[in-house]
mmCIF file of C-alpha atoms in Angstrom:
data_model
loop_
_atom_site.group_PDB
_atom_site.id
_atom_site.type_symbol
_atom_site.label_atom_id
_atom_site.label_comp_id
_atom_site.label_asym_id
_atom_site.label_seq_id
_atom_site.Cartn_x
_atom_site.Cartn_y
_atom_site.Cartn_z
ATOM 1 C CA MET A 1380 -5.466 -13.872 4.807
ATOM 2 C CA PRO A 1381 -7.888 -16.589 5.946
ATOM 3 C CA SER A 1382 -10.834 -16.024 8.252
ATOM 4 C CA GLU A 1383 -10.205 -15.798 11.999
ATOM 5 C CA GLY A 1384 -9.224 -19.217 13.370
ATOM 6 C CA GLU A 1385 -8.334 -20.636 9.949
ATOM 7 C CA ASP A 1386 -4.948 -21.268 8.341
ATOM 8 C CA VAL A 1387 -5.461 -21.983 4.630
ATOM 9 C CA VAL A 1388 -5.197 -19.513 1.747
ATOM 10 C CA GLY A 1389 -5.587 -19.842 -2.014
ATOM 11 C CA LYS A 1390 -6.996 -22.729 -4.023
ATOM 12 C CA LEU A 1391 -5.620 -25.437 -6.282
ATOM 13 C CA THR A 1392 -5.398 -24.607 -9.983
ATOM 14 C CA TYR A 1393 -5.372 -26.950 -12.968
ATOM 15 C CA VAL A 1394 -3.748 -26.027 -16.292
ATOM 16 C CA THR A 1395 -3.321 -27.809 -19.601
ATOM 17 C CA PRO A 1396 0.184 -27.846 -21.128
ATOM 18 C CA VAL A 1397 0.464 -26.853 -24.797
ATOM 19 C CA ASN A 1398 2.907 -27.852 -27.544
ATOM 20 C CA HIS A 1399 4.631 -30.448 -25.335
ATOM 21 C CA GLU A 1400 5.796 -27.880 -22.797
ATOM 22 C CA SER A 1401 8.242 -28.956 -20.103
ATOM 23 C CA LEU A 1402 7.758 -28.540 -16.375
ATOM 24 C CA VAL A 1403 10.377 -25.782 -16.471
ATOM 25 C CA ASP A 1404 8.238 -23.925 -19.015
ATOM 26 C CA LEU A 1405 5.284 -24.048 -16.630
ATOM 27 C CA THR A 1406 7.333 -22.837 -13.668
ATOM 28 C CA MET A 1407 8.313 -19.748 -15.641
ATOM 29 C CA ARG A 1408 4.839 -19.078 -17.044
ATOM 30 C CA TYR A 1409 3.036 -19.438 -13.719
ATOM 31 C CA GLU A 1410 5.871 -18.185 -11.455
ATOM 32 C CA MET A 1411 6.055 -21.446 -9.499
ATOM 33 C CA GLY A 1412 8.878 -23.482 -7.991
ATOM 34 C CA TYR A 1413 10.188 -26.477 -9.931
ATOM 35 C CA ASP A 1414 10.181 -29.035 -7.127
ATOM 36 C CA GLU A 1415 6.723 -28.068 -5.865
ATOM 37 C CA LEU A 1416 5.268 -28.701 -9.337
ATOM 38 C CA ARG A 1417 7.078 -32.031 -9.523
ATOM 39 C CA TRP A 1418 5.813 -33.086 -6.079
ATOM 40 C CA ALA A 1419 2.236 -32.087 -6.962
ATOM 41 C CA ASN A 1420 2.300 -34.144 -10.184
ATOM 42 C CA PRO A 1421 4.021 -37.468 -9.471
ATOM 43 C CA GLY A 1422 4.773 -39.771 -12.374
ATOM 44 C CA ILE A 1423 4.776 -37.131 -15.129
ATOM 45 C CA ASN A 1424 7.445 -36.769 -17.802
ATOM 46 C CA ALA A 1425 8.876 -33.424 -16.721
ATOM 47 C CA TRP A 1426 10.490 -32.780 -20.096
ATOM 48 C CA MET A 1427 7.499 -33.423 -22.353
ATOM 49 C CA LEU A 1428 4.116 -32.829 -20.764
ATOM 50 C CA SER A 1429 0.968 -34.189 -22.362
ATOM 51 C CA ASP A 1430 -1.879 -31.875 -23.334
ATOM 52 C CA ALA A 1431 -4.200 -34.780 -22.468
ATOM 53 C CA LYS A 1432 -3.310 -34.600 -18.775
ATOM 54 C CA PRO A 1433 -3.949 -31.401 -16.763
ATOM 55 C CA ILE A 1434 -1.203 -30.271 -14.405
ATOM 56 C CA VAL A 1435 -1.917 -29.335 -10.791
ATOM 57 C CA LEU A 1436 -0.556 -25.971 -9.677
ATOM 58 C CA PRO A 1437 -0.212 -26.226 -5.867
ATOM 59 C CA THR A 1438 -1.543 -22.726 -5.210
ATOM 60 C CA GLN A 1439 -3.328 -23.550 -1.962
ATOM 61 C CA PHE A 1440 -1.193 -23.111 1.140
ATOM 62 C CA ILE A 1441 -1.336 -23.812 4.856
ATOM 63 C CA LEU A 1442 0.320 -20.872 6.571
ATOM 64 C CA PRO A 1443 3.391 -21.916 8.605
ATOM 65 C CA GLU A 1444 2.987 -22.350 12.332
ATOM 66 C CA GLY A 1445 4.129 -19.382 14.379
ATOM 67 C CA LYS A 1446 3.888 -15.615 14.324
ATOM 68 C CA ARG A 1447 2.223 -14.163 11.226
ATOM 69 C CA SER A 1448 4.239 -11.020 10.698
ATOM 70 C CA GLY A 1449 7.173 -9.893 8.588
ATOM 71 C CA LEU A 1450 8.818 -12.326 6.190
ATOM 72 C CA VAL A 1451 8.650 -16.054 6.961
ATOM 73 C CA SER A 1452 10.516 -18.600 4.828
ATOM 74 C CA ASN A 1453 9.821 -22.311 5.282
ATOM 75 C CA ILE A 1454 12.923 -24.055 3.955
ATOM 76 C CA PRO A 1455 11.498 -27.560 3.160
ATOM 77 C CA GLU A 1456 8.644 -26.147 1.056
ATOM 78 C CA MET A 1457 10.926 -23.503 -0.490
ATOM 79 C CA ARG A 1458 8.385 -20.734 -0.079
ATOM 80 C CA THR A 1459 8.445 -17.302 1.518
ATOM 81 C CA TYR A 1460 5.417 -15.604 3.069
ATOM 82 C CA TYR A 1461 5.228 -11.843 3.562
ATOM 83 C CA TYR A 1462 2.521 -10.647 5.945
ATOM 84 C CA LEU A 1463 1.793 -7.073 4.933
ATOM 85 C CA LYS A 1464 1.544 -4.945 8.078
ATOM 86 C CA ASP A 1465 -1.871 -3.492 8.958
ATOM 87 C CA SER A 1466 -3.442 -5.451 6.108
ATOM 88 C CA ASP A 1467 -5.329 -8.675 5.437
ATOM 89 C CA LYS A 1468 -2.887 -9.595 2.642
ATOM 90 C CA VAL A 1469 -0.186 -12.249 2.561
ATOM 91 C CA PHE A 1470 2.206 -12.481 -0.393
ATOM 92 C CA ILE A 1471 3.530 -15.959 -1.165
ATOM 93 C CA TYR A 1472 6.618 -16.593 -3.286
ATOM 94 C CA PRO A 1473 8.567 -19.667 -4.422
ATOM 95 C CA VAL A 1474 12.252 -19.359 -3.563
ATOM 96 C CA GLY A 1475 15.570 -21.070 -4.115
ATOM 97 C CA VAL A 1476 17.231 -22.060 -0.815
ATOM 98 C CA GLY A 1477 20.598 -23.253 0.430
ATOM 99 C CA ARG A 1478 22.036 -26.577 -0.688
ATOM 100 C CA MET A 1479 22.737 -29.321 1.837
ATOM 101 C CA ASP A 1480 26.407 -28.278 1.987
ATOM 102 C CA TRP A 1481 25.526 -24.541 2.158
ATOM 103 C CA LYS A 1482 22.536 -24.601 4.519
ATOM 104 C CA THR A 1483 20.165 -21.666 4.935
ATOM 105 C CA PRO A 1484 20.374 -20.968 8.699
ATOM 106 C CA LEU A 1485 17.305 -21.160 10.935
ATOM 107 C CA GLY A 1486 16.315 -18.180 13.066
ATOM 108 C CA SER A 1487 15.171 -14.562 12.824
ATOM 109 C CA TRP A 1488 17.039 -11.466 11.706
ATOM 110 C CA SER A 1489 16.046 -7.963 10.648
ATOM 111 C CA ILE A 1490 16.494 -6.389 7.222
ATOM 112 C CA THR A 1491 19.234 -3.805 7.635
ATOM 113 C CA ARG A 1492 19.639 -2.463 4.118
ATOM 114 C CA LYS A 1493 18.050 -2.498 0.668
ATOM 115 C CA GLN A 1494 20.173 -2.220 -2.486
ATOM 116 C CA GLU A 1495 19.216 -1.662 -6.096
ATOM 117 C CA ASN A 1496 21.456 -3.058 -8.868
ATOM 118 C CA PRO A 1497 24.110 -4.279 -6.392
ATOM 119 C CA ASN A 1498 27.633 -5.425 -7.118
ATOM 120 C CA TRP A 1499 28.427 -8.946 -5.903
ATOM 121 C CA TYR A 1500 31.562 -9.617 -3.875
ATOM 122 C CA PRO A 1501 31.810 -13.442 -3.851
ATOM 123 C CA PRO A 1502 33.598 -14.781 -0.756
ATOM 124 C CA GLU A 1503 36.774 -16.764 -1.175
ATOM 125 C CA SER A 1504 34.957 -20.045 -0.419
ATOM 126 C CA ILE A 1505 32.604 -19.557 -3.369
ATOM 127 C CA ARG A 1506 35.422 -18.448 -5.673
ATOM 128 C CA ARG A 1507 37.377 -21.581 -4.734
ATOM 129 C CA GLU A 1508 34.374 -23.843 -5.320
ATOM 130 C CA HIS A 1509 33.733 -22.170 -8.687
ATOM 131 C CA LYS A 1510 37.280 -22.967 -9.794
ATOM 132 C CA GLU A 1511 37.203 -26.546 -8.441
ATOM 133 C CA MET A 1512 34.054 -27.199 -10.465
ATOM 134 C CA GLY A 1513 35.914 -26.273 -13.648
ATOM 135 C CA ARG A 1514 33.923 -23.097 -14.215
ATOM 136 C CA GLY A 1515 36.939 -20.814 -14.467
ATOM 137 C CA THR A 1516 38.076 -18.017 -12.177
ATOM 138 C CA LEU A 1517 35.362 -15.949 -10.538
ATOM 139 C CA PRO A 1518 36.368 -12.277 -10.188
ATOM 140 C CA SER A 1519 36.492 -10.666 -6.760
ATOM 141 C CA VAL A 1520 33.764 -8.243 -7.872
ATOM 142 C CA VAL A 1521 30.877 -8.987 -10.246
ATOM 143 C CA PRO A 1522 29.387 -5.644 -11.296
ATOM 144 C CA ALA A 1523 25.661 -4.975 -11.610
ATOM 145 C CA GLY A 1524 24.212 -6.190 -14.882
ATOM 146 C CA PRO A 1525 22.825 -9.272 -16.638
ATOM 147 C CA GLU A 1526 25.710 -11.512 -15.449
ATOM 148 C CA ASN A 1527 25.215 -10.680 -11.776
ATOM 149 C CA PRO A 1528 23.718 -13.636 -9.808
ATOM 150 C CA LEU A 1529 22.121 -11.233 -7.311
ATOM 151 C CA GLY A 1530 19.820 -9.765 -9.946
ATOM 152 C CA THR A 1531 18.527 -6.221 -9.615
ATOM 153 C CA ARG A 1532 17.504 -6.075 -5.929
ATOM 154 C CA VAL A 1533 18.950 -7.186 -2.588
ATOM 155 C CA LEU A 1534 17.584 -7.179 0.949
ATOM 156 C CA ARG A 1535 20.481 -7.500 3.411
ATOM 157 C CA LEU A 1536 20.034 -9.092 6.834
ATOM 158 C CA ALA A 1537 21.601 -8.473 10.213
ATOM 159 C CA LEU A 1538 23.104 -11.929 9.619
ATOM 160 C CA PRO A 1539 26.178 -11.165 7.458
ATOM 161 C CA SER A 1540 26.605 -12.939 4.104
ATOM 162 C CA TYR A 1541 22.955 -14.042 3.881
ATOM 163 C CA LEU A 1542 20.716 -12.131 1.503
ATOM 164 C CA LEU A 1543 17.283 -12.088 -0.047
ATOM 165 C CA HIS A 1544 17.961 -11.360 -3.700
ATOM 166 C CA GLY A 1545 16.921 -11.765 -7.320
ATOM 167 C CA THR A 1546 18.714 -13.873 -9.893
ATOM 168 C CA ASN A 1547 19.975 -14.070 -13.452
ATOM 169 C CA GLU A 1548 19.174 -17.823 -13.503
ATOM 170 C CA GLN A 1549 15.448 -18.290 -12.948
ATOM 171 C CA THR A 1550 15.410 -22.070 -13.448
ATOM 172 C CA GLY A 1551 16.778 -22.556 -9.914
ATOM 173 C CA ILE A 1552 13.705 -21.085 -8.223
ATOM 174 C CA GLY A 1553 11.995 -23.620 -5.976
ATOM 175 C CA MET A 1554 15.105 -25.791 -5.598
ATOM 176 C CA ARG A 1555 18.033 -26.210 -3.196
ATOM 177 C CA VAL A 1556 20.623 -24.447 -5.313
ATOM 178 C CA THR A 1557 22.002 -21.446 -3.398
ATOM 179 C CA HIS A 1558 24.927 -20.882 -1.033
ATOM 180 C CA GLY A 1559 22.459 -20.228 1.798
ATOM 181 C CA CYS A 1560 20.732 -17.105 0.476
ATOM 182 C CA MET A 1561 17.055 -16.828 -0.457
ATOM 183 C CA ARG A 1562 16.678 -16.491 -4.252
ATOM 184 C CA PHE A 1563 13.545 -14.949 -5.817
ATOM 185 C CA TYR A 1564 12.182 -14.446 -9.307
ATOM 186 C CA PRO A 1565 13.239 -10.951 -10.488
ATOM 187 C CA GLN A 1566 9.661 -9.648 -10.526
ATOM 188 C CA HIS A 1567 9.036 -10.977 -7.009
ATOM 189 C CA ILE A 1568 12.105 -9.437 -5.367
ATOM 190 C CA GLU A 1569 11.342 -6.139 -7.094
ATOM 191 C CA GLN A 1570 7.837 -6.221 -5.613
ATOM 192 C CA LEU A 1571 9.201 -7.061 -2.155
ATOM 193 C CA TYR A 1572 11.826 -4.337 -2.451
ATOM 194 C CA ASP A 1573 9.054 -1.782 -2.912
ATOM 195 C CA ILE A 1574 6.740 -2.936 -0.099
ATOM 196 C CA VAL A 1575 9.054 -4.282 2.637
ATOM 197 C CA PRO A 1576 10.587 -1.630 4.926
ATOM 198 C CA THR A 1577 13.995 -1.953 6.563
ATOM 199 C CA ASN A 1578 13.954 -3.403 10.103
ATOM 200 C CA THR A 1579 11.329 -5.964 9.013
ATOM 201 C CA MET A 1580 12.002 -9.305 10.677
ATOM 202 C CA VAL A 1581 12.870 -12.289 8.462
ATOM 203 C CA THR A 1582 12.396 -15.787 9.908
ATOM 204 C CA PHE A 1583 13.747 -19.022 8.406
ATOM 205 C CA LEU A 1584 11.820 -22.128 9.528
ATOM 206 C CA ASN A 1585 12.099 -25.880 9.062
ATOM 207 C CA GLN A 1586 8.503 -27.201 8.926
ATOM 208 C CA PRO A 1587 8.133 -30.154 6.534
ATOM 209 C CA VAL A 1588 4.718 -30.926 8.058
ATOM 210 C CA LYS A 1589 1.994 -28.279 8.452
ATOM 211 C CA TYR A 1590 -1.580 -28.568 9.720
ATOM 212 C CA GLY A 1591 -4.333 -26.033 9.215
ATOM 213 C CA ILE A 1592 -8.052 -25.416 9.622
ATOM 214 C CA ALA A 1593 -10.188 -24.612 6.571
ATOM 215 C CA GLU A 1594 -13.875 -24.248 7.437
ATOM 216 C CA ASN A 1595 -14.694 -27.593 9.125
ATOM 217 C CA ASP A 1596 -11.684 -29.519 7.848
ATOM 218 C CA ILE A 1597 -8.209 -30.131 9.190
ATOM 219 C CA LEU A 1598 -5.748 -30.214 6.299
ATOM 220 C CA ILE A 1599 -2.180 -31.468 6.214
ATOM 221 C CA GLU A 1600 0.592 -30.303 3.907
ATOM 222 C CA VAL A 1601 3.759 -32.416 3.777
ATOM 223 C CA HIS A 1602 7.029 -31.730 1.976
ATOM 224 C CA PRO A 1603 10.145 -33.909 1.744
ATOM 225 C CA PRO A 1604 12.281 -33.160 4.813
ATOM 226 C CA LEU A 1605 15.728 -31.640 4.398
ATOM 227 C CA GLU A 1606 18.304 -34.292 3.582
ATOM 228 C CA GLU A 1607 20.501 -33.345 6.515
ATOM 229 C CA ASP A 1608 17.640 -34.106 8.948
ATOM 230 C CA ASN A 1609 17.913 -37.819 8.032
ATOM 231 C CA LEU A 1610 14.176 -38.435 8.408
ATOM 232 C CA SER A 1611 12.968 -41.679 6.821
ATOM 233 C CA THR A 1612 9.416 -41.968 5.510
ATOM 234 C CA ALA A 1613 8.457 -43.845 8.665
ATOM 235 C CA ALA A 1614 10.071 -41.198 10.880
ATOM 236 C CA LEU A 1615 8.345 -38.424 8.948
ATOM 237 C CA LYS A 1616 4.992 -40.173 9.393
ATOM 238 C CA GLU A 1617 5.663 -40.545 13.126
ATOM 239 C CA LYS A 1618 6.537 -36.836 13.313
ATOM 240 C CA ALA A 1619 3.325 -35.940 11.465
ATOM 241 C CA HIS A 1620 1.200 -38.033 13.849
ATOM 242 C CA ALA A 1621 2.880 -36.477 16.893
ATOM 243 C CA GLN A 1622 2.273 -32.972 15.521
ATOM 244 C CA LEU A 1623 -1.366 -33.839 14.838
ATOM 245 C CA ALA A 1624 -1.862 -34.995 18.427
ATOM 246 C CA GLU A 1625 -0.535 -31.635 19.668
ATOM 247 C CA TYR A 1626 -2.552 -29.711 17.108
ATOM 248 C CA LEU A 1627 -5.821 -31.442 18.097
ATOM 249 C CA LYS A 1628 -5.491 -30.363 21.743
ATOM 250 C CA ALA A 1629 -6.865 -26.978 20.713
ATOM 251 C CA TYR A 1630 -9.757 -28.656 18.861
ATOM 252 C CA PRO A 1631 -11.161 -31.347 21.181
#
């Protein structure tokens, strides 16, 4: 965690691709989200990176505004923060979030149950979509194992049908690809499973613009807003300026 009165953790990292790696290769190697790497490195060829041009890993973060406890997921940046109780540690994970047509809901709910190697019972709406997309018939029960989209661990919420879970398809981490659930790398959800107790509160936020203090600087972190918010670049800039005016009231 940052020093008292500050909001920024971590530091930027620079890496050199090897053997014409792709951006997907780097996301897997460094456990990052795909879109966040793309945003941090505009203009690159995502499919054939050059070893002559270092890649920025955006591993410096402004903590989201609000209470710093439990699990906090900021949907536009596709990251989840876990504030370890009675500790100065915060764990930060890239996550896959709900698509525009299957939104991740905003609000707070408690973790009611933890499951290891769960079966998946896809709802009828997902089974119908699966068939309409020409992907065949999805069974009513997908047993635990390598074909299970939930992976090896699940944290269930008081909000039915929405889960924090692993995956058998890691390339979707850091993108809007889920049916509303929060999707983690297998190693990350297994770590969370071990350290997060039941009844922990989970909060889903929508903060495309974040401000934070780091030593004597005010920093801004901006992510593309959710499509359904219909914010143009000009509107996003206006929102950022309005937030800054409010933020500066505490720092005259």
